[in-house]
Short mmCIF file of C-alpha atoms and ligand atoms in Angstrom, two decimals:
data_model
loop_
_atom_site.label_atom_id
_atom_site.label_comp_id
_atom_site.label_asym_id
_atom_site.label_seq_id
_atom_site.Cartn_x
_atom_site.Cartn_y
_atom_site.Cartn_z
CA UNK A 10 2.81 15.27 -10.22
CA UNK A 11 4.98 14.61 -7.08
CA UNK A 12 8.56 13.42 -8.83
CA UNK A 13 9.35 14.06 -5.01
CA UNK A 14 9.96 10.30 -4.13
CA UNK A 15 9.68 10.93 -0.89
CA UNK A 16 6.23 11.86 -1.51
CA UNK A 17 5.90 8.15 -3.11
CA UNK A 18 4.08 5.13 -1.94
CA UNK A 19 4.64 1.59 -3.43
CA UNK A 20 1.18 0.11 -1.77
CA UNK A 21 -0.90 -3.01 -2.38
CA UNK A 22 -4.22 -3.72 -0.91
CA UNK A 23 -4.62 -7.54 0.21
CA UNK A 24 -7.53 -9.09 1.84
CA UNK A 25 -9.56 -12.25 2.19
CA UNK A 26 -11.82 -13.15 -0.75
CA UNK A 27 -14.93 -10.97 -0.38
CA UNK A 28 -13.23 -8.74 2.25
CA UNK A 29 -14.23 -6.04 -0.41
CA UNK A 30 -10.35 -5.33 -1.97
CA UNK A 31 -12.77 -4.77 -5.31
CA UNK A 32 -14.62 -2.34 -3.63
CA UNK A 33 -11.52 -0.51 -1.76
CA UNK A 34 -9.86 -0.33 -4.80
CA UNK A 35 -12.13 1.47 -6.94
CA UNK A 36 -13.18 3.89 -3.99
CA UNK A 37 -9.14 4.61 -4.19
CA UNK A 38 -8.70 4.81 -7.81
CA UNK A 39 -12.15 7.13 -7.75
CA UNK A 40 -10.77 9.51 -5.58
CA UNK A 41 -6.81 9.21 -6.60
CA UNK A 42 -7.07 8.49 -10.26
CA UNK A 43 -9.64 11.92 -11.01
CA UNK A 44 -6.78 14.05 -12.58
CA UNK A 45 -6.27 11.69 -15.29
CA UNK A 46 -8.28 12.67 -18.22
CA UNK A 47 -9.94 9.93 -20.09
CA UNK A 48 -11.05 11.00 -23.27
CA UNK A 49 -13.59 14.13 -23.57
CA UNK A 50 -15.60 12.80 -20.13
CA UNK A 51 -15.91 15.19 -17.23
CA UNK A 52 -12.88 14.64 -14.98
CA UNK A 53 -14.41 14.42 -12.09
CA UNK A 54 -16.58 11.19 -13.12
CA UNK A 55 -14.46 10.05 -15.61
CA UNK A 56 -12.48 7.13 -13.70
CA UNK A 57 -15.81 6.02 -12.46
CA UNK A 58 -17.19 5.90 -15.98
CA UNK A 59 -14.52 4.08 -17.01
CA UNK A 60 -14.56 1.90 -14.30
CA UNK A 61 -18.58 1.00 -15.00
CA UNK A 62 -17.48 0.74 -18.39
CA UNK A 63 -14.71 -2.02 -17.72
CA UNK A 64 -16.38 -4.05 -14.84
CA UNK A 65 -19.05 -4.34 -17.54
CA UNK A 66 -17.27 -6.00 -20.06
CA UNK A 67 -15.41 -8.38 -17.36
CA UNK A 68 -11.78 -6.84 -17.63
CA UNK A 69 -9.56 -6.29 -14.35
CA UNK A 70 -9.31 -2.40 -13.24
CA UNK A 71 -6.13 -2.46 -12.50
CA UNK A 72 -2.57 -2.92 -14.33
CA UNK A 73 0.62 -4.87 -12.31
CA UNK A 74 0.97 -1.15 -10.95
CA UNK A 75 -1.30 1.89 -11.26
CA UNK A 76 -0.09 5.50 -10.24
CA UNK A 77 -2.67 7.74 -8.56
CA UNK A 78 -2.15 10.80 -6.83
CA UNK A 79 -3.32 12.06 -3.09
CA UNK A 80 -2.74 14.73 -0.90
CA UNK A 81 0.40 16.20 -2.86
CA UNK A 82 1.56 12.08 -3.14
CA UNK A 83 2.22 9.78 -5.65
CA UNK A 84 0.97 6.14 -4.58
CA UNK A 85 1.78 3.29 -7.13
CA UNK A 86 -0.95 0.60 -6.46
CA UNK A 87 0.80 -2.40 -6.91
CA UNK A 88 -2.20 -5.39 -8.04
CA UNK A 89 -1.06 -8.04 -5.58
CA UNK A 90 -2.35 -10.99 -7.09
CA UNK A 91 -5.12 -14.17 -6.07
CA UNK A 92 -6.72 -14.20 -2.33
CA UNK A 93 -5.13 -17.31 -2.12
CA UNK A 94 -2.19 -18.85 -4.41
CA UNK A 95 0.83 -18.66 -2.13
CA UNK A 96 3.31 -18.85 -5.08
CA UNK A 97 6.69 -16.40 -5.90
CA UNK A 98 4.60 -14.32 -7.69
CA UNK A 99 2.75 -12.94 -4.79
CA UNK A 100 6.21 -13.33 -2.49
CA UNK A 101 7.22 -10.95 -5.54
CA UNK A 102 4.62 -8.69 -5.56
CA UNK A 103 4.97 -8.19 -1.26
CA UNK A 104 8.50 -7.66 -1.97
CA UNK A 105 8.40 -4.50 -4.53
CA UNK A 106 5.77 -3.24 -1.86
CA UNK A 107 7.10 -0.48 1.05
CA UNK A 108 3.50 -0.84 2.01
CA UNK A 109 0.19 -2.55 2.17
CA UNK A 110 -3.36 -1.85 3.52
CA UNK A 111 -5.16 -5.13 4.89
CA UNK A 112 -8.56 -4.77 4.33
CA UNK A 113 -11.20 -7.12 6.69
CA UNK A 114 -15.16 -7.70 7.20
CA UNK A 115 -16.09 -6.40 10.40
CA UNK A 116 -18.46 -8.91 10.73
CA UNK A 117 -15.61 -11.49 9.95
CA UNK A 118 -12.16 -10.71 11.55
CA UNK A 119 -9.86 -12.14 10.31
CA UNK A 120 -10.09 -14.81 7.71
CA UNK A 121 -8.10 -18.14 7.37
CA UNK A 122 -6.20 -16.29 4.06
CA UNK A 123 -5.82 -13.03 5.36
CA UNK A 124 -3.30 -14.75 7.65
CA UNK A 125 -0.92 -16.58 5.15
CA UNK A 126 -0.59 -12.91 3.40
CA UNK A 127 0.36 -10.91 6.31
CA UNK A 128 2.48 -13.60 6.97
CA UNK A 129 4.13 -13.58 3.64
CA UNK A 130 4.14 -9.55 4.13
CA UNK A 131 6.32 -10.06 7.63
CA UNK A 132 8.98 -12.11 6.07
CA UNK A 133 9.87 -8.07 4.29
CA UNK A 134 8.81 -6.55 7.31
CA UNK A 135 5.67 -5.04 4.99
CA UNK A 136 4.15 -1.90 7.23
CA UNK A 137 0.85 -2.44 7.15
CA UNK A 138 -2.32 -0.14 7.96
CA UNK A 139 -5.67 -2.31 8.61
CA UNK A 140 -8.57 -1.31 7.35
CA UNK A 141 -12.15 -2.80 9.21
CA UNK A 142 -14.57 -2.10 6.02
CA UNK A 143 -18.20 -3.49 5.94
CA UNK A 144 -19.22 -1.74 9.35
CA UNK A 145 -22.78 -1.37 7.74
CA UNK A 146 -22.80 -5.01 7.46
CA UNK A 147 -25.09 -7.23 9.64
CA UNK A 148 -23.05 -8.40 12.89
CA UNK A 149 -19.91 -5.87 12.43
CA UNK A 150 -18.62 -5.67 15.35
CA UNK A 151 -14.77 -3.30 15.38
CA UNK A 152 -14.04 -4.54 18.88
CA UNK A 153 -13.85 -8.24 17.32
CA UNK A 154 -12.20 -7.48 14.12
CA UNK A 155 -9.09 -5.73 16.06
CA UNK A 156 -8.90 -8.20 18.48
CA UNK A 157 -8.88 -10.98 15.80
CA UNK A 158 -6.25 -8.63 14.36
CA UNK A 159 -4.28 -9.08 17.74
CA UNK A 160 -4.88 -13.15 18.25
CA UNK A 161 -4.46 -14.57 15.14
CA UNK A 162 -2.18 -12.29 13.28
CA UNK A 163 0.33 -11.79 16.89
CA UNK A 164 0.11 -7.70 15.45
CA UNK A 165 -0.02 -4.51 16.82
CA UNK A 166 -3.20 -2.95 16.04
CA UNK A 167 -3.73 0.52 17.31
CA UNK A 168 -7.41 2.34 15.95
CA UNK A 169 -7.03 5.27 14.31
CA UNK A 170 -10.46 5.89 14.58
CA UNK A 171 -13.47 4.51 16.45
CA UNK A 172 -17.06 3.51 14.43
CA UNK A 173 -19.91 5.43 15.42
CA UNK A 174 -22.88 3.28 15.35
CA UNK A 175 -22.70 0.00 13.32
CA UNK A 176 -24.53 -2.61 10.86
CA UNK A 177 -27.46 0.30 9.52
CA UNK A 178 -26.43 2.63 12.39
CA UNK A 179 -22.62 3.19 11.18
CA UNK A 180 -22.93 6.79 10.41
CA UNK A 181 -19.00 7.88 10.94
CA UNK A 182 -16.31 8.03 13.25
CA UNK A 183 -14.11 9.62 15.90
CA UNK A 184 -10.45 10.57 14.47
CA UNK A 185 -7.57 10.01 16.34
CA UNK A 186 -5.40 11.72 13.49
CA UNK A 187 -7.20 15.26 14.32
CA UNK A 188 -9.40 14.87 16.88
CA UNK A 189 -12.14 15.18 15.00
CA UNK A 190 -15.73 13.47 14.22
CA UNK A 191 -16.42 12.65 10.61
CA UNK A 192 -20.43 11.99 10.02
CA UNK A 193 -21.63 10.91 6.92
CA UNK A 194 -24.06 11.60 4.76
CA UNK A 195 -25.59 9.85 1.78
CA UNK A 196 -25.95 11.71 -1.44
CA UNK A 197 -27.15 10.84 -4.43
CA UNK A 198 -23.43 10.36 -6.18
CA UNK A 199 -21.80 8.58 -2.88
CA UNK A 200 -21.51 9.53 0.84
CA UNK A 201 -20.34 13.19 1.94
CA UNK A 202 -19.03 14.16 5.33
CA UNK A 203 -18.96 16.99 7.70
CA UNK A 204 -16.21 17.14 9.89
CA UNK A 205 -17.26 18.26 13.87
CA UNK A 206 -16.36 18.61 17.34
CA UNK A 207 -16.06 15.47 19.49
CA UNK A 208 -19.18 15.38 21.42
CA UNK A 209 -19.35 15.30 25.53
CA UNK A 210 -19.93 11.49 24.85
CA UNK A 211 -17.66 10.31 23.07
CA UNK A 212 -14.87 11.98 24.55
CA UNK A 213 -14.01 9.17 27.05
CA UNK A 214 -13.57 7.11 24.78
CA UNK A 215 -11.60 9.04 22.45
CA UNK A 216 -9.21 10.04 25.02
CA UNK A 217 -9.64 6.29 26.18
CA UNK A 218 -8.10 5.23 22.68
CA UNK A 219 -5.70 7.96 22.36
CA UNK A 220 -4.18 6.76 25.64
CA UNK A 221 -3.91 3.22 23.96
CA UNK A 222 -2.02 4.45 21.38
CA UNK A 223 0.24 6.80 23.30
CA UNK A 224 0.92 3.37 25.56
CA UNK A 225 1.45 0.87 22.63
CA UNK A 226 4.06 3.73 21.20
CA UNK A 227 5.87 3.99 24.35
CA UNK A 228 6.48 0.02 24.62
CA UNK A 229 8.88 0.42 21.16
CA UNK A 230 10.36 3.95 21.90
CA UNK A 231 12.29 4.98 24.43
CA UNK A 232 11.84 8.77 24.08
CA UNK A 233 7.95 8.06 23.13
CA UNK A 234 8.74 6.10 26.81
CA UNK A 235 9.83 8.58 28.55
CA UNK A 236 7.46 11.61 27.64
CA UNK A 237 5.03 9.11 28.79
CA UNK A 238 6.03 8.58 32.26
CA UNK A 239 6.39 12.19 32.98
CA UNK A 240 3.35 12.62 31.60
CA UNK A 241 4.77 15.16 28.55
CA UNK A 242 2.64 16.26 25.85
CA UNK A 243 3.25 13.47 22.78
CA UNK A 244 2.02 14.98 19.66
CA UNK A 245 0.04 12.51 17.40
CA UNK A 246 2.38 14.35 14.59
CA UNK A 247 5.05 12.56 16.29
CA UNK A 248 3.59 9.17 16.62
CA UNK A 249 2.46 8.73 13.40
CA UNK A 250 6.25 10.05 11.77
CA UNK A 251 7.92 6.90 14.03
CA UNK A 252 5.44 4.25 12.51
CA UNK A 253 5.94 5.96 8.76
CA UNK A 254 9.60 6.05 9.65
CA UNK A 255 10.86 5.80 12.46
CA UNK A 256 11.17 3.49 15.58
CA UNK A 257 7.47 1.67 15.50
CA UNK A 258 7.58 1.30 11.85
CA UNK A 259 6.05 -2.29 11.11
CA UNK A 260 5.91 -2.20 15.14
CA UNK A 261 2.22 -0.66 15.14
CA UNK A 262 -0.82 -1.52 12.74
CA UNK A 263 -2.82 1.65 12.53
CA UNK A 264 -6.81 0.68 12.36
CA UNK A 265 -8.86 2.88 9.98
CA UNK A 266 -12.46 1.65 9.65
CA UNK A 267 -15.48 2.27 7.27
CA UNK A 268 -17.33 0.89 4.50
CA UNK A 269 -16.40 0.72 0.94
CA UNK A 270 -19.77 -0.01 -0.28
CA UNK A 271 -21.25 2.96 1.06
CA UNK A 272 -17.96 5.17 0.72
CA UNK A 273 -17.54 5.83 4.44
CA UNK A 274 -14.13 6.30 4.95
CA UNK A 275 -11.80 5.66 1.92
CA UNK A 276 -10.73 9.14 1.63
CA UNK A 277 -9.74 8.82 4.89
CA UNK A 278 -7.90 5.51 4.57
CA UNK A 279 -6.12 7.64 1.40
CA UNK A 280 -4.76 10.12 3.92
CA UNK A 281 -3.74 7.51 6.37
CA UNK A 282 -1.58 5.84 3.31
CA UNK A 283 0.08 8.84 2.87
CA UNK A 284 0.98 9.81 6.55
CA UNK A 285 1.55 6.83 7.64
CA UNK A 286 3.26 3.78 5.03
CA UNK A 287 6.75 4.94 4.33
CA UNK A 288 8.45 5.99 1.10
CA UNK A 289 10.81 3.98 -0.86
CA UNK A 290 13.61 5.87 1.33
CA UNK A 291 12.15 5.03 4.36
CA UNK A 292 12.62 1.36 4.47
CA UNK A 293 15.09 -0.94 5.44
CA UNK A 294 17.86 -1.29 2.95
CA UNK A 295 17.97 -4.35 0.51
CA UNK A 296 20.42 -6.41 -0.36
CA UNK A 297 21.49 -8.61 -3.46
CA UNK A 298 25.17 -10.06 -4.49
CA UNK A 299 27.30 -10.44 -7.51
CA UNK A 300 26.07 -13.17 -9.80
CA UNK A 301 28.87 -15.79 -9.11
CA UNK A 302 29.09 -14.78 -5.34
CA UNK A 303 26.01 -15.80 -3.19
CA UNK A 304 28.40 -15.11 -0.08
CA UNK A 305 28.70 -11.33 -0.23
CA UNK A 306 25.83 -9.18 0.26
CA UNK A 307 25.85 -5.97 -1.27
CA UNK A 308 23.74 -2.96 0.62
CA UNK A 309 21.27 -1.30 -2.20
CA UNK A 310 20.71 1.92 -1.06
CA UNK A 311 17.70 4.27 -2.54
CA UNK A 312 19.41 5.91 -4.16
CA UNK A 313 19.30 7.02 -7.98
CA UNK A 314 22.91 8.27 -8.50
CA UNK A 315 24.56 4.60 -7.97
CA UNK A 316 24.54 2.18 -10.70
CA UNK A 317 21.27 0.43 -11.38
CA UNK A 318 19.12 -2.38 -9.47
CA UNK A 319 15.55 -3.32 -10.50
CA UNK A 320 13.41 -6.11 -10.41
CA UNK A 321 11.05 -7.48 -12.91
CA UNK A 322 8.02 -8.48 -11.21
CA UNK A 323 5.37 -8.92 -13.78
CA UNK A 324 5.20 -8.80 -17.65
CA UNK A 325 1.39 -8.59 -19.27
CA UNK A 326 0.97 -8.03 -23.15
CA UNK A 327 -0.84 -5.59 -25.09
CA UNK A 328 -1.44 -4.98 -28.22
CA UNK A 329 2.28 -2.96 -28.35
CA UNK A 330 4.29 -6.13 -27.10
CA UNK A 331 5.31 -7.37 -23.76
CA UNK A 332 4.60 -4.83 -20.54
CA UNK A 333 7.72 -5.71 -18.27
CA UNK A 334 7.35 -3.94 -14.57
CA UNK A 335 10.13 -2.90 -12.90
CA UNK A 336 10.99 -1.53 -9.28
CA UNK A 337 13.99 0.21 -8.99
CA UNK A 338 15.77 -0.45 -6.16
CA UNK A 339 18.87 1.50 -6.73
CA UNK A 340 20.24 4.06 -9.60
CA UNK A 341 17.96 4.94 -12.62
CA UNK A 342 17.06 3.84 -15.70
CA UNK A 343 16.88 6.00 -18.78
CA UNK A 344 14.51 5.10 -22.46
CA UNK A 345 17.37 4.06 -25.33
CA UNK A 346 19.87 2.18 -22.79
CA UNK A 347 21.40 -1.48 -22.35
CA UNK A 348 21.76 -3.21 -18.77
CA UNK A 349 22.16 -6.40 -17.87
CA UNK A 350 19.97 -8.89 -16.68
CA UNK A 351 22.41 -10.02 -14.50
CA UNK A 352 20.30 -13.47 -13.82
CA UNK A 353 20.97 -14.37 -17.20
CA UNK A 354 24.14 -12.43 -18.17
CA UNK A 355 22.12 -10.66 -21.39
CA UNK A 356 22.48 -7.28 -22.13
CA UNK A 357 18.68 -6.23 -22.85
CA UNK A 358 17.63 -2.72 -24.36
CA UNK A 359 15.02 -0.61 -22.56
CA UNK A 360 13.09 0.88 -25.54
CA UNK A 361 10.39 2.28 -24.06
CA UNK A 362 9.58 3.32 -19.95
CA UNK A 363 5.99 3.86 -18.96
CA UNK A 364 4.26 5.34 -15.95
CA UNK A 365 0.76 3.26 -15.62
CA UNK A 366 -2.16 5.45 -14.69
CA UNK A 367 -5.81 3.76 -14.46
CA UNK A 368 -6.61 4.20 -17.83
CA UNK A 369 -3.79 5.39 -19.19
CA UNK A 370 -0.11 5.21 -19.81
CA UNK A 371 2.27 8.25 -19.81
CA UNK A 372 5.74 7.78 -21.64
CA UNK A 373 8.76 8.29 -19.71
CA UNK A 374 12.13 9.12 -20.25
CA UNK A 375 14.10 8.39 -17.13
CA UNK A 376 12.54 6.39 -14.16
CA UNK A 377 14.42 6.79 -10.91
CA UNK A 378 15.38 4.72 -7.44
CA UNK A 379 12.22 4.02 -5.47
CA UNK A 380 10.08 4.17 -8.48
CA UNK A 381 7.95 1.47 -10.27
CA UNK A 382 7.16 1.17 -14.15
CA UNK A 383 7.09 -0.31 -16.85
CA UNK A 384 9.07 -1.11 -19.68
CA UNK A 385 8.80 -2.08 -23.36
CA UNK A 386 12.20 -4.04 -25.16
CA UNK A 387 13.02 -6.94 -23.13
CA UNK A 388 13.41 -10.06 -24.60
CA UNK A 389 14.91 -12.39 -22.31
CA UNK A 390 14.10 -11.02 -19.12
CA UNK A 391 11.62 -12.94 -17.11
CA UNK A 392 10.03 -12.10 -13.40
CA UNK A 393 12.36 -12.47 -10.48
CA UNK A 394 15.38 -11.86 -12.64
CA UNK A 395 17.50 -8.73 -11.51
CA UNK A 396 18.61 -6.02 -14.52
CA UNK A 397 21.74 -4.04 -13.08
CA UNK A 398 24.46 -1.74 -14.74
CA UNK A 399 26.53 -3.72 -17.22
CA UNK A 400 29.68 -2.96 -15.16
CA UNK A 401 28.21 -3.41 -11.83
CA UNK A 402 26.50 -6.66 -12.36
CA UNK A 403 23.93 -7.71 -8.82
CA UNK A 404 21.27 -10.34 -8.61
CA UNK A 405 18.71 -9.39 -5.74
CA UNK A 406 18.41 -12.06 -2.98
CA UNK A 407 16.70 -15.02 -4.11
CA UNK A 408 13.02 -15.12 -3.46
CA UNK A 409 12.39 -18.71 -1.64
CA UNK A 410 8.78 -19.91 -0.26
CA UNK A 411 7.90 -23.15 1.48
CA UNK A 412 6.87 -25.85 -0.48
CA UNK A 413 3.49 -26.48 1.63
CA UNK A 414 1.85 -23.94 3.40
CA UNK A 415 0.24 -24.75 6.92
CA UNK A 416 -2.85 -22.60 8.05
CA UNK A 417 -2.78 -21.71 11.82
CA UNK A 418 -7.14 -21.58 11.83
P1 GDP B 16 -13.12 -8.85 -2.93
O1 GDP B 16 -13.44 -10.26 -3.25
O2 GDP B 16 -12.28 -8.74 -1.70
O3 GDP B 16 -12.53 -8.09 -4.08
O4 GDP B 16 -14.48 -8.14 -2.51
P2 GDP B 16 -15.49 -7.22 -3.32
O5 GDP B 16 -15.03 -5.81 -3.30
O6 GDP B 16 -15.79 -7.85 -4.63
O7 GDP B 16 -16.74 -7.30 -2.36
C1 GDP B 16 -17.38 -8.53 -2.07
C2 GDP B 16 -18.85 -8.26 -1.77
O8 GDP B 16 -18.94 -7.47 -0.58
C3 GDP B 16 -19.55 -7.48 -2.86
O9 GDP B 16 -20.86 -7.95 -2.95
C4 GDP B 16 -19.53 -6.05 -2.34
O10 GDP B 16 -20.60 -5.26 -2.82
C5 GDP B 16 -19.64 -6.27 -0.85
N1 GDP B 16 -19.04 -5.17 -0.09
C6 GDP B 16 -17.84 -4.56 -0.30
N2 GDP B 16 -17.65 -3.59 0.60
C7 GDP B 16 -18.72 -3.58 1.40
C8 GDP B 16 -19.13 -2.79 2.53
O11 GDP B 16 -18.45 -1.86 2.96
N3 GDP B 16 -20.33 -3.12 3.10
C9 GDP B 16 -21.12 -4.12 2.65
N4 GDP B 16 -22.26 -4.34 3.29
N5 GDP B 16 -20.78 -4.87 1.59
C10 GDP B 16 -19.62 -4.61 0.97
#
């Protein structure tokens, strides 16, 4: 279990209704949530089963926040909530994000909703990795849906990866990441791929795209710039460290493209999460201010030695009481403490500190900067309102939306 936190990810997957977020998600959760064992079930199928099991009797997969595991990371799949309500509860949802994958039909492009989301996402400069799914679909067309990207949403979109084939010819892609081609195959429990050599022609394009991406670095980074002109070797290593942390973070939109529904490409899409969205460390600092001084900001800095900031951002109930979720901006919080909720200037206790996996919970005792979870004890804590060290009482900036939202399509 990576208690590295800079092998976290705080991500949420938005999309347009039907976009397939559904689909995404339990392709993710399939291949992320495996080393949780569910009762006596095989672990390999076990998520799935449950999965089946839950979609069957109507209830949500998800909780507020469910921790999964990839590639030696952590990712905390925070449920960002409705296609389309444009209230403070998504604006609070974006906010406890350092990350989010878009997900759009290729035969679509971008959808009237997908836009008021990614705008909400700008306004905390939410990285954001685009993934094209439904390339099997009648009229998909990649060229379109990153274009649309471009147009409507004013982003960045550089492909990762390039579709082989489309609607019932979309057998793969090229790889930008490695290079490599990655042809699927359908078996009888989901798609399987082999991984090959670039073929004679497809390499024009590949190194057509590559190029692309080497030129849409340069624009943002000097050094990226200047490698570039003298025509230096720039390692896609490099490129992909300056949009997870560096200088072309939220500057580029890495495309990954696939389809959910015939599980071409998630696992993929998992290892461009982890490579490329940043860790809680890795994003720009926060700020909130005393409770009786809106004037002075105060920096919150990652960091889970200084005294505590954390935002409740959802409560659910259970049968054992009220689920309160928290992301800890700064300091840590430990099971059997007080802290303020500094909104309200009431000590609360925190009896209880959860990490959510996808079917089930594991009891914590300390949960750290960076980190989200959730808590049992609260009584007068509600979502939005800040809980901080008693003696170093901070309210997060306010979370304000517009009253009426205009679409631009
Ligand atoms: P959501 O509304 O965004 O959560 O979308 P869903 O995941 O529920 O998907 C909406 C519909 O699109 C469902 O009928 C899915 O089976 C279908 N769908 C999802 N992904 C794909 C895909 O990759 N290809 C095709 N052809 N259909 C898909």
């Amino acid at each position: 279990m990576a208690e590295n936190l800079e092998k976290l990810r705080n991500i949420g997957i938005m999309a347009h209704i039907d976009a397939g977020k559904t689909t995404v998600t339990e392709r993710v959760l399939f291949y992320s949530g495996r080393t949780y064992k569910i009762g006596e079930t095989h672990e390999g199928t076990a998520v799935m089963d449950w999965m089946e099991e839950e979609q069957e009797r109507g209830i949500t997969i998800t909780s507020a926040a469910t921790r999964c595991e990839w590639a030696g990371h952590a990712i905390n799949l925070i449920d960002t909530p409705g296609h389309v309500d444009f209230t403070a509860e998504v604006e609070r949802s974006l906010r406890v994000l350092d990350g989010a994958v878009a997900v759009f039909d290729a035969s679509e492009g971008v959808q009237a909703q997908s836009e008021t989301v990614w705008r909400q996402g700008q306004k905390y400069e939410l990285p954001c990795l685009c993934f094209i799914n439904k390339m099997d679909k009648l009229g998909a067309d990649f060229e379109m849906a990153v274009q649309s990207i471009r147009d409507k949403l004013l982003a960045n979109p550089v492909p990762m990866q390039l579709p082989i084939g489309a609607e019932n010819d979309f057998v793969g892609f090229v790889d930008l990441m490695d290079m490599k081609v990655y042809k699927f195959y359908q078996e009888k429990k989901g798609a399987e791929f082999k991984v090959e050599d670039i073929p004679e022609d497809m390499k024009d394009a590949a190194e057509h795209a590559r190029h692309d991406l080497l030129e849409a670095a340069a624009e943002f980074d000097e050094s990226i710039m200047e490698d570039y002109v003298h025509e230096n070797p720039i390692s896609t290593d490099r490129i992909i460290a300056a949009i997870r942390e560096g200088t072309l973070q939220n500057k580029l939109n890495p495309v990954f493209v696939g389809s959910a529904l015939k599980n071409i490409g998630t696992r993929r899409l998992l290892d461009g999460v982890t490579r490329f969205l940043p860790s809680p460390y890795d994003r720009p600092k926060f700020y909130g201010h005393k409770p009786d001084d809106e004037e002075e900001a105060i920096e919150i800095d990652c960091d889970s030695n200084k005294p505590l900031v954390a935002l409740a951002f959802k409560i659910t109930s259970d049968k054992h009481g009220d689920l309160n979720f928290l992301r800890i901006y700064q300091g840590s919080i430990k099971k059997g403490t007080r802290v303020l909720n500094a909104n309200k200037n009431k000590k609360e206790n925190i009896t209880r500190i959860f990490q959510m996996h996808a079917a089930s919970r594991e009891s914590r005792d300390v949960a750290k900067a960076g980190d989200i979870v959730a808590v049992i004890g609260l009584k007068d804590t509600w979502t939005g309102d800040t809980l901080s060290d008693p003696k170093h009482p901070v309210v997060l900036e306010s979370i304000s939306f517009p009253e009426t939202v205009i679409s631009m399509s």
